[in-house]
Amino acid sequence: MRIGAYSVRTPIALAPMAGITDKPFRQLCREYGAGWAVGEMLNSDPALRHTRKTLRRSDFNGEDGVVAVQIAGSDPEQMAEAARYNVEQGAQVIDINMGCPAKKVCNVSAGSALMQNEPLVSAILNAVVRAVDVPVTLKTRLGWHDEHKNILTVARMAEDAGISAIAIHGRTRTQMYKGEAEYGLIAEAKSRLNIPVWVNGDITSPQKALDVLAQTGADGIMIGRGAQGRPWLFRDLKYVAEHGCLPEALSIAHCSETVLRHLYQMYAFYGERDGVRIARKHIGWYIVGLPGGEDARRNINKIDSAAGQYDAVAAFLDKLPQLTDHWSCAYR
């Protein structure tokens, strides 16, 4: 799979998710085999460039792989300027957000709300592509609502504008993340396009990934929520793609070491106060399916210090081999 001048040897991507796909998590997923990772979305408003949140989200220093920066907004000129600015800061790929369903994003006519206004979609796509000399990609959905799925029109506009690749989530904005993702229109889009297509939505196992690839003919898989608490999903996906079967399961000790290392990286990246707060959701995703995990999560969430949080998680993980001989995994 090629995106502009870049070759994606492992077409398994970590989807951009605000508040989740930060630098520590991107690095972890890359270690486990993600061949592509897009950063958290950055607001195109220049007044927000130097906030603490934006500076953290735009920190790609020391990361392996292509630096793909996602921008969000609804003004073509502002989006073009944001693209230029981020390329100057080191972005190697610009990704346009037309898929986020969050109210605070859609209420300012950005994210998936843009799909209601096809002329504006075209204006943004063309403005951003013309503004930079790096590949520009697009992340989007099937449409704004179930009665108006216009992904085929938007996908054609994207290719005509010079977009290098498109990622399509198999839901409309009104569906948010409810129900099941649909792949029929993604398959149709793939059959009509000459640019690479990532398929996204409800891909939570290697088996599902293979099935969705067969259904859609997509060039690659993009994983979002399926990777939460399971960065090793990328390892299993890659192995199944190469060998046709699942690899040997990782040991409890290996998974535990990964969890604790991730905690340490979040504390180092965010500092103690924010690190502890942000780590809580990741801890929940890691341990909720394990024996005693829900009770442990509730107790750990009451802890406000990094040392206390780390020690509580470590203590829970130390006792885990007494309760089970494997890390919980729904697809094994």
CSV table of N, CA, C and O in Angstrom, one decimal, residues 188-278:
chain,number,residue,atom,x,y,z
A,188,GLU,N,-18.2,-0.7,-2.2
A,188,GLU,CA,-18.5,0.0,-3.5
A,188,GLU,C,-17.6,1.2,-3.7
A,188,GLU,O,-17.2,1.4,-4.9
A,189,ALA,N,-17.3,1.9,-2.7
A,189,ALA,CA,-16.3,3.0,-2.8
A,189,ALA,C,-15.0,2.5,-3.3
A,189,ALA,O,-14.3,3.1,-4.2
A,190,LYS,N,-14.5,1.4,-2.7
A,190,LYS,CA,-13.2,0.8,-3.1
A,190,LYS,C,-13.3,0.4,-4.6
A,190,LYS,O,-12.3,0.6,-5.3
A,191,SER,N,-14.4,-0.1,-5.1
A,191,SER,CA,-14.4,-0.6,-6.5
A,191,SER,C,-14.4,0.6,-7.4
A,191,SER,O,-14.1,0.4,-8.6
A,192,ARG,N,-14.8,1.8,-7.0
A,192,ARG,CA,-14.8,3.0,-7.9
A,192,ARG,C,-13.6,3.8,-7.8
A,192,ARG,O,-13.4,4.7,-8.7
A,193,LEU,N,-12.7,3.6,-6.8
A,193,LEU,CA,-11.6,4.5,-6.6
A,193,LEU,C,-10.3,3.9,-7.0
A,193,LEU,O,-10.1,2.7,-7.1
A,194,ASN,N,-9.4,4.8,-7.3
A,194,ASN,CA,-8.0,4.4,-7.7
A,194,ASN,C,-7.0,4.7,-6.6
A,194,ASN,O,-5.8,4.5,-6.7
A,195,ILE,N,-7.5,5.3,-5.5
A,195,ILE,CA,-6.6,5.6,-4.4
A,195,ILE,C,-6.8,4.5,-3.3
A,195,ILE,O,-7.9,3.9,-3.2
A,196,PRO,N,-5.9,4.4,-2.4
A,196,PRO,CA,-6.0,3.4,-1.3
A,196,PRO,C,-7.2,3.7,-0.4
A,196,PRO,O,-7.4,4.8,-0.1
A,197,VAL,N,-7.8,2.6,0.1
A,197,VAL,CA,-8.9,2.7,1.0
A,197,VAL,C,-8.6,2.0,2.3
A,197,VAL,O,-8.3,0.8,2.3
A,198,TRP,N,-8.7,2.7,3.4
A,198,TRP,CA,-8.7,2.0,4.7
A,198,TRP,C,-10.1,1.7,5.2
A,198,TRP,O,-11.0,2.6,5.0
A,199,VAL,N,-10.4,0.5,5.7
A,199,VAL,CA,-11.7,0.2,6.2
A,199,VAL,C,-11.6,0.3,7.7
A,199,VAL,O,-10.7,-0.2,8.3
A,200,ASN,N,-12.6,0.9,8.4
A,200,ASN,CA,-12.6,1.2,9.8
A,200,ASN,C,-14.0,0.9,10.4
A,200,ASN,O,-15.0,1.2,9.7
A,201,GLY,N,-14.0,0.5,11.6
A,201,GLY,CA,-15.3,0.3,12.3
A,201,GLY,C,-15.5,-1.2,12.8
A,201,GLY,O,-15.6,-2.1,11.9
A,202,ASP,N,-15.6,-1.4,14.1
A,202,ASP,CA,-15.9,-2.7,14.7
A,202,ASP,C,-14.9,-3.8,14.4
A,202,ASP,O,-15.3,-5.0,14.4
A,203,ILE,N,-13.7,-3.5,14.1
A,203,ILE,CA,-12.7,-4.5,13.8
A,203,ILE,C,-12.0,-4.8,15.1
A,203,ILE,O,-11.0,-4.1,15.5
A,204,THR,N,-12.4,-5.8,15.8
A,204,THR,CA,-11.9,-6.1,17.1
A,204,THR,C,-11.1,-7.4,17.2
A,204,THR,O,-10.8,-7.9,18.3
A,205,SER,N,-10.9,-8.1,16.1
A,205,SER,CA,-10.2,-9.4,16.1
A,205,SER,C,-9.6,-9.6,14.8
A,205,SER,O,-10.0,-9.1,13.7
A,206,PRO,N,-8.6,-10.5,14.7
A,206,PRO,CA,-8.0,-10.8,13.4
A,206,PRO,C,-9.0,-11.5,12.5
A,206,PRO,O,-9.0,-11.3,11.3
A,207,GLN,N,-9.8,-12.3,13.1
A,207,GLN,CA,-10.8,-13.0,12.3
A,207,GLN,C,-11.8,-12.0,11.6
A,207,GLN,O,-12.1,-12.1,10.4
A,208,LYS,N,-12.2,-11.0,12.4
A,208,LYS,CA,-13.1,-10.0,11.8
A,208,LYS,C,-12.4,-9.2,10.7
A,208,LYS,O,-12.9,-8.8,9.7
A,209,ALA,N,-11.1,-8.9,11.0
A,209,ALA,CA,-10.3,-8.1,10.0
A,209,ALA,C,-10.2,-8.8,8.7
A,209,ALA,O,-10.4,-8.2,7.6
A,210,LEU,N,-10.0,-10.1,8.7
A,210,LEU,CA,-9.9,-10.9,7.4
A,210,LEU,C,-11.2,-10.9,6.7
A,210,LEU,O,-11.3,-10.8,5.5
A,211,ASP,N,-12.3,-11.1,7.5
A,211,ASP,CA,-13.6,-11.1,6.9
A,211,ASP,C,-14.0,-9.7,6.3
A,211,ASP,O,-14.5,-9.7,5.2
A,212,VAL,N,-13.7,-8.6,7.0
A,212,VAL,CA,-14.0,-7.3,6.5
A,212,VAL,C,-13.1,-7.0,5.2
A,212,VAL,O,-13.6,-6.4,4.3
A,213,LEU,N,-11.9,-7.4,5.2
A,213,LEU,CA,-11.1,-7.2,4.0
A,213,LEU,C,-11.6,-8.0,2.8
A,213,LEU,O,-11.7,-7.5,1.7
A,214,ALA,N,-12.1,-9.2,3.1
A,214,ALA,CA,-12.7,-10.0,2.0
A,214,ALA,C,-14.0,-9.3,1.5
A,214,ALA,O,-14.3,-9.3,0.3
A,215,GLN,N,-14.8,-8.8,2.4
A,215,GLN,CA,-16.0,-8.1,2.0
A,215,GLN,C,-15.8,-6.8,1.2
A,215,GLN,O,-16.6,-6.6,0.3
A,216,THR,N,-14.8,-6.1,1.6
A,216,THR,CA,-14.6,-4.8,1.0
A,216,THR,C,-13.6,-4.6,-0.1
A,216,THR,O,-13.6,-3.7,-0.9
A,217,GLY,N,-12.6,-5.5,-0.1
A,217,GLY,CA,-11.5,-5.4,-1.0
A,217,GLY,C,-10.6,-4.2,-0.6
A,217,GLY,O,-9.7,-3.8,-1.4
A,218,ALA,N,-10.7,-3.7,0.6
A,218,ALA,CA,-10.0,-2.5,1.1
A,218,ALA,C,-8.5,-2.9,1.1
A,218,ALA,O,-8.0,-4.0,1.2
A,219,ASP,N,-7.7,-1.8,1.0
A,219,ASP,CA,-6.2,-1.9,1.0
A,219,ASP,C,-5.6,-2.1,2.3
A,219,ASP,O,-4.5,-2.7,2.5
A,220,GLY,N,-6.3,-1.7,3.4
A,220,GLY,CA,-5.8,-1.8,4.7
A,220,GLY,C,-6.9,-1.7,5.8
A,220,GLY,O,-8.0,-1.3,5.5
A,221,ILE,N,-6.6,-2.1,7.0
A,221,ILE,CA,-7.5,-2.1,8.1
A,221,ILE,C,-7.1,-1.0,9.0
A,221,ILE,O,-5.9,-0.8,9.3
A,222,MET,N,-8.0,-0.2,9.5
A,222,MET,CA,-7.8,0.8,10.5
A,222,MET,C,-8.5,0.5,11.8
A,222,MET,O,-9.7,0.3,11.8
A,223,ILE,N,-7.8,0.4,12.9
A,223,ILE,CA,-8.3,0.0,14.2
A,223,ILE,C,-8.4,1.2,15.1
A,223,ILE,O,-7.4,1.9,15.3
A,224,GLY,N,-9.6,1.3,15.7
A,224,GLY,CA,-9.8,2.4,16.7
A,224,GLY,C,-10.0,1.8,18.0
A,224,GLY,O,-9.1,1.4,18.8
A,225,ARG,N,-11.3,1.7,18.4
A,225,ARG,CA,-11.7,1.3,19.7
A,225,ARG,C,-11.2,-0.2,20.0
A,225,ARG,O,-11.0,-0.5,21.2
A,226,GLY,N,-11.0,-1.0,19.0
A,226,GLY,CA,-10.6,-2.3,19.2
A,226,GLY,C,-9.2,-2.5,19.8
A,226,GLY,O,-8.9,-3.5,20.4
A,227,ALA,N,-8.4,-1.4,19.7
A,227,ALA,CA,-7.1,-1.4,20.2
A,227,ALA,C,-7.0,-0.9,21.7
A,227,ALA,O,-6.0,-1.0,22.3
A,228,GLN,N,-8.1,-0.4,22.2
A,228,GLN,CA,-8.1,0.2,23.5
A,228,GLN,C,-7.9,-0.9,24.5
A,228,GLN,O,-8.7,-1.9,24.6
A,229,GLY,N,-6.8,-0.9,25.3
A,229,GLY,CA,-6.5,-1.9,26.2
A,229,GLY,C,-5.9,-3.1,25.6
A,229,GLY,O,-5.6,-4.1,26.3
A,230,ARG,N,-5.7,-3.1,24.3
A,230,ARG,CA,-5.2,-4.3,23.6
A,230,ARG,C,-4.2,-3.9,22.5
A,230,ARG,O,-4.5,-4.1,21.3
A,231,PRO,N,-3.1,-3.2,22.8
A,231,PRO,CA,-2.2,-2.8,21.7
A,231,PRO,C,-1.6,-4.1,21.0
A,231,PRO,O,-1.2,-3.9,19.8
A,232,TRP,N,-1.6,-5.2,21.7
A,232,TRP,CA,-1.1,-6.4,21.0
A,232,TRP,C,-2.1,-7.0,20.0
A,232,TRP,O,-1.7,-7.9,19.3
A,233,LEU,N,-3.2,-6.4,19.8
A,233,LEU,CA,-4.1,-6.8,18.7
A,233,LEU,C,-3.4,-6.6,17.4
A,233,LEU,O,-3.5,-7.4,16.4
A,234,PHE,N,-2.5,-5.6,17.2
A,234,PHE,CA,-1.8,-5.4,16.0
A,234,PHE,C,-0.8,-6.5,15.7
A,234,PHE,O,-0.6,-6.9,14.6
A,235,ARG,N,-0.2,-7.0,16.8
A,235,ARG,CA,0.7,-8.2,16.7
A,235,ARG,C,0.0,-9.4,16.1
A,235,ARG,O,0.4,-10.1,15.2
A,236,ASP,N,-1.3,-9.6,16.7
A,236,ASP,CA,-2.0,-10.8,16.2
A,236,ASP,C,-2.5,-10.6,14.8
A,236,ASP,O,-2.5,-11.6,14.0
A,237,LEU,N,-3.0,-9.4,14.5
A,237,LEU,CA,-3.4,-9.1,13.1
A,237,LEU,C,-2.3,-9.4,12.1
A,237,LEU,O,-2.5,-10.0,11.0
A,238,LYS,N,-1.2,-8.8,12.4
A,238,LYS,CA,0.0,-9.0,11.5
A,238,LYS,C,0.3,-10.4,11.3
A,238,LYS,O,0.6,-10.9,10.2
A,239,TYR,N,0.4,-11.2,12.4
A,239,TYR,CA,0.8,-12.6,12.3
A,239,TYR,C,-0.3,-13.4,11.5
A,239,TYR,O,0.1,-14.2,10.7
A,240,VAL,N,-1.5,-13.2,11.8
A,240,VAL,CA,-2.6,-13.9,11.0
A,240,VAL,C,-2.5,-13.6,9.5
A,240,VAL,O,-2.7,-14.5,8.7
A,241,ALA,N,-2.2,-12.3,9.2
A,241,ALA,CA,-2.1,-11.9,7.8
A,241,ALA,C,-1.0,-12.6,7.1
A,241,ALA,O,-1.0,-13.0,5.9
A,242,GLU,N,0.1,-12.9,7.9
A,242,GLU,CA,1.3,-13.5,7.3
A,242,GLU,C,1.3,-15.0,7.3
A,242,GLU,O,1.9,-15.6,6.5
A,243,HIS,N,0.6,-15.6,8.3
A,243,HIS,CA,0.7,-17.0,8.5
A,243,HIS,C,-0.6,-17.7,8.5
A,243,HIS,O,-0.6,-19.0,8.5
A,244,GLY,N,-1.7,-17.0,8.5
A,244,GLY,CA,-3.0,-17.6,8.4
A,244,GLY,C,-3.5,-18.2,9.7
A,244,GLY,O,-4.6,-18.9,9.7
A,245,CYS,N,-2.8,-18.0,10.8
A,245,CYS,CA,-3.3,-18.5,12.1
A,245,CYS,C,-2.8,-17.6,13.2
A,245,CYS,O,-1.9,-16.8,13.0
A,246,LEU,N,-3.4,-17.7,14.4
A,246,LEU,CA,-3.1,-16.9,15.5
A,246,LEU,C,-1.7,-17.3,16.0
A,246,LEU,O,-1.4,-18.4,16.1
A,247,PRO,N,-0.9,-16.3,16.5
A,247,PRO,CA,0.3,-16.6,17.2
A,247,PRO,C,0.1,-17.2,18.6
A,247,PRO,O,-1.1,-17.1,19.1
A,248,GLU,N,1.1,-17.7,19.2
A,248,GLU,CA,0.9,-18.1,20.6
A,248,GLU,C,0.5,-16.9,21.4
A,248,GLU,O,1.0,-15.8,21.2
A,249,ALA,N,-0.4,-17.2,22.4
A,249,ALA,CA,-0.8,-16.1,23.2
A,249,ALA,C,0.3,-15.5,24.0
A,249,ALA,O,1.2,-16.2,24.5
A,250,LEU,N,0.3,-14.2,24.3
A,250,LEU,CA,1.3,-13.6,25.1
A,250,LEU,C,1.0,-14.0,26.6
A,250,LEU,O,-0.1,-14.2,27.0
A,251,SER,N,2.0,-14.1,27.3
A,251,SER,CA,1.9,-14.5,28.7
A,251,SER,C,1.4,-13.4,29.6
A,251,SER,O,1.4,-12.2,29.2
A,252,ILE,N,0.8,-13.7,30.7
A,252,ILE,CA,0.4,-12.7,31.7
A,252,ILE,C,1.5,-11.8,32.1
A,252,ILE,O,1.3,-10.6,32.2
A,253,ALA,N,2.7,-12.3,32.2
A,253,ALA,CA,3.8,-11.5,32.6
A,253,ALA,C,4.2,-10.5,31.5
A,253,ALA,O,4.5,-9.3,31.8
A,254,HIS,N,4.1,-10.9,30.3
A,254,HIS,CA,4.4,-10.0,29.2
A,254,HIS,C,3.3,-8.9,29.1
A,254,HIS,O,3.7,-7.7,29.0
A,255,CYS,N,2.1,-9.2,29.2
A,255,CYS,CA,1.0,-8.2,29.1
A,255,CYS,C,1.1,-7.3,30.3
A,255,CYS,O,0.9,-6.0,30.2
A,256,SER,N,1.4,-7.8,31.5
A,256,SER,CA,1.5,-7.0,32.7
A,256,SER,C,2.7,-6.0,32.5
A,256,SER,O,2.6,-4.8,32.9
A,257,GLU,N,3.8,-6.4,32.0
A,257,GLU,CA,4.9,-5.5,31.8
A,257,GLU,C,4.6,-4.4,30.8
A,257,GLU,O,5.0,-3.3,31.0
A,258,THR,N,3.8,-4.7,29.8
A,258,THR,CA,3.3,-3.7,28.9
A,258,THR,C,2.5,-2.7,29.5
A,258,THR,O,2.6,-1.5,29.3
A,259,VAL,N,1.5,-3.1,30.4
A,259,VAL,CA,0.6,-2.2,31.1
A,259,VAL,C,1.4,-1.3,31.9
A,259,VAL,O,1.2,0.0,31.9
A,260,LEU,N,2.4,-1.8,32.7
A,260,LEU,CA,3.1,-0.9,33.6
A,260,LEU,C,4.1,0.0,32.9
A,260,LEU,O,4.2,1.2,33.3
A,261,ARG,N,4.6,-0.5,31.8
A,261,ARG,CA,5.5,0.4,31.0
A,261,ARG,C,4.6,1.5,30.4
A,261,ARG,O,5.1,2.7,30.3
A,262,HIS,N,3.4,1.2,29.9
A,262,HIS,CA,2.5,2.3,29.4
A,262,HIS,C,2.2,3.3,30.4
A,262,HIS,O,2.2,4.5,30.2
A,263,LEU,N,2.0,2.9,31.7
A,263,LEU,CA,1.7,3.8,32.8
A,263,LEU,C,2.9,4.8,33.0
A,263,LEU,O,2.7,6.0,33.1
A,264,TYR,N,4.1,4.2,33.0
A,264,TYR,CA,5.3,5.0,33.2
A,264,TYR,C,5.4,6.0,32.1
A,264,TYR,O,5.8,7.2,32.3
A,265,GLN,N,5.2,5.6,30.9
A,265,GLN,CA,5.3,6.5,29.7
A,265,GLN,C,4.3,7.6,29.8
A,265,GLN,O,4.6,8.8,29.4
A,266,MET,N,3.1,7.3,30.3
A,266,MET,CA,2.1,8.4,30.4
A,266,MET,C,2.5,9.4,31.5
A,266,MET,O,2.3,10.6,31.3
A,267,TYR,N,3.0,8.9,32.6
A,267,TYR,CA,3.4,9.8,33.6
A,267,TYR,C,4.6,10.7,33.1
A,267,TYR,O,4.6,11.9,33.4
A,268,ALA,N,5.5,10.1,32.4
A,268,ALA,CA,6.6,10.9,31.9
A,268,ALA,C,6.2,11.9,30.8
A,268,ALA,O,6.7,13.0,30.8
A,269,PHE,N,5.2,11.6,30.1
A,269,PHE,CA,4.7,12.5,29.0
A,269,PHE,C,3.8,13.6,29.5
A,269,PHE,O,4.0,14.8,29.1
A,270,TYR,N,2.9,13.3,30.4
A,270,TYR,CA,1.9,14.3,30.9
A,270,TYR,C,2.3,14.9,32.2
A,270,TYR,O,1.7,16.0,32.5
A,271,GLY,N,3.2,14.3,33.0
A,271,GLY,CA,3.4,14.8,34.3
A,271,GLY,C,2.4,14.0,35.2
A,271,GLY,O,1.5,13.4,34.8
A,272,GLU,N,2.6,14.2,36.5
A,272,GLU,CA,1.8,13.4,37.5
A,272,GLU,C,0.3,13.6,37.4
A,272,GLU,O,-0.5,12.7,37.3
A,273,ARG,N,-0.1,14.9,37.6
A,273,ARG,CA,-1.5,15.2,37.7
A,273,ARG,C,-2.3,14.7,36.5
A,273,ARG,O,-3.2,13.9,36.6
A,274,ASP,N,-1.9,15.1,35.3
A,274,ASP,CA,-2.6,14.7,34.1
A,274,ASP,C,-2.3,13.3,33.7
A,274,ASP,O,-3.2,12.6,33.2
A,275,GLY,N,-1.1,12.8,34.0
A,275,GLY,CA,-0.8,11.4,33.7
A,275,GLY,C,-1.7,10.4,34.5
A,275,GLY,O,-2.2,9.5,33.9
A,276,VAL,N,-1.9,10.7,35.7
A,276,VAL,CA,-2.8,9.8,36.6
A,276,VAL,C,-4.2,9.9,36.0
A,276,VAL,O,-4.9,8.8,35.9
A,277,ARG,N,-4.7,11.0,35.7
A,277,ARG,CA,-6.1,11.2,35.2
A,277,ARG,C,-6.2,10.4,33.9
A,277,ARG,O,-7.2,9.7,33.7
A,278,ILE,N,-5.3,10.7,32.9
A,278,ILE,CA,-5.4,10.0,31.6
A,278,ILE,C,-5.2,8.5,31.7
A,278,ILE,O,-5.8,7.8,30.9
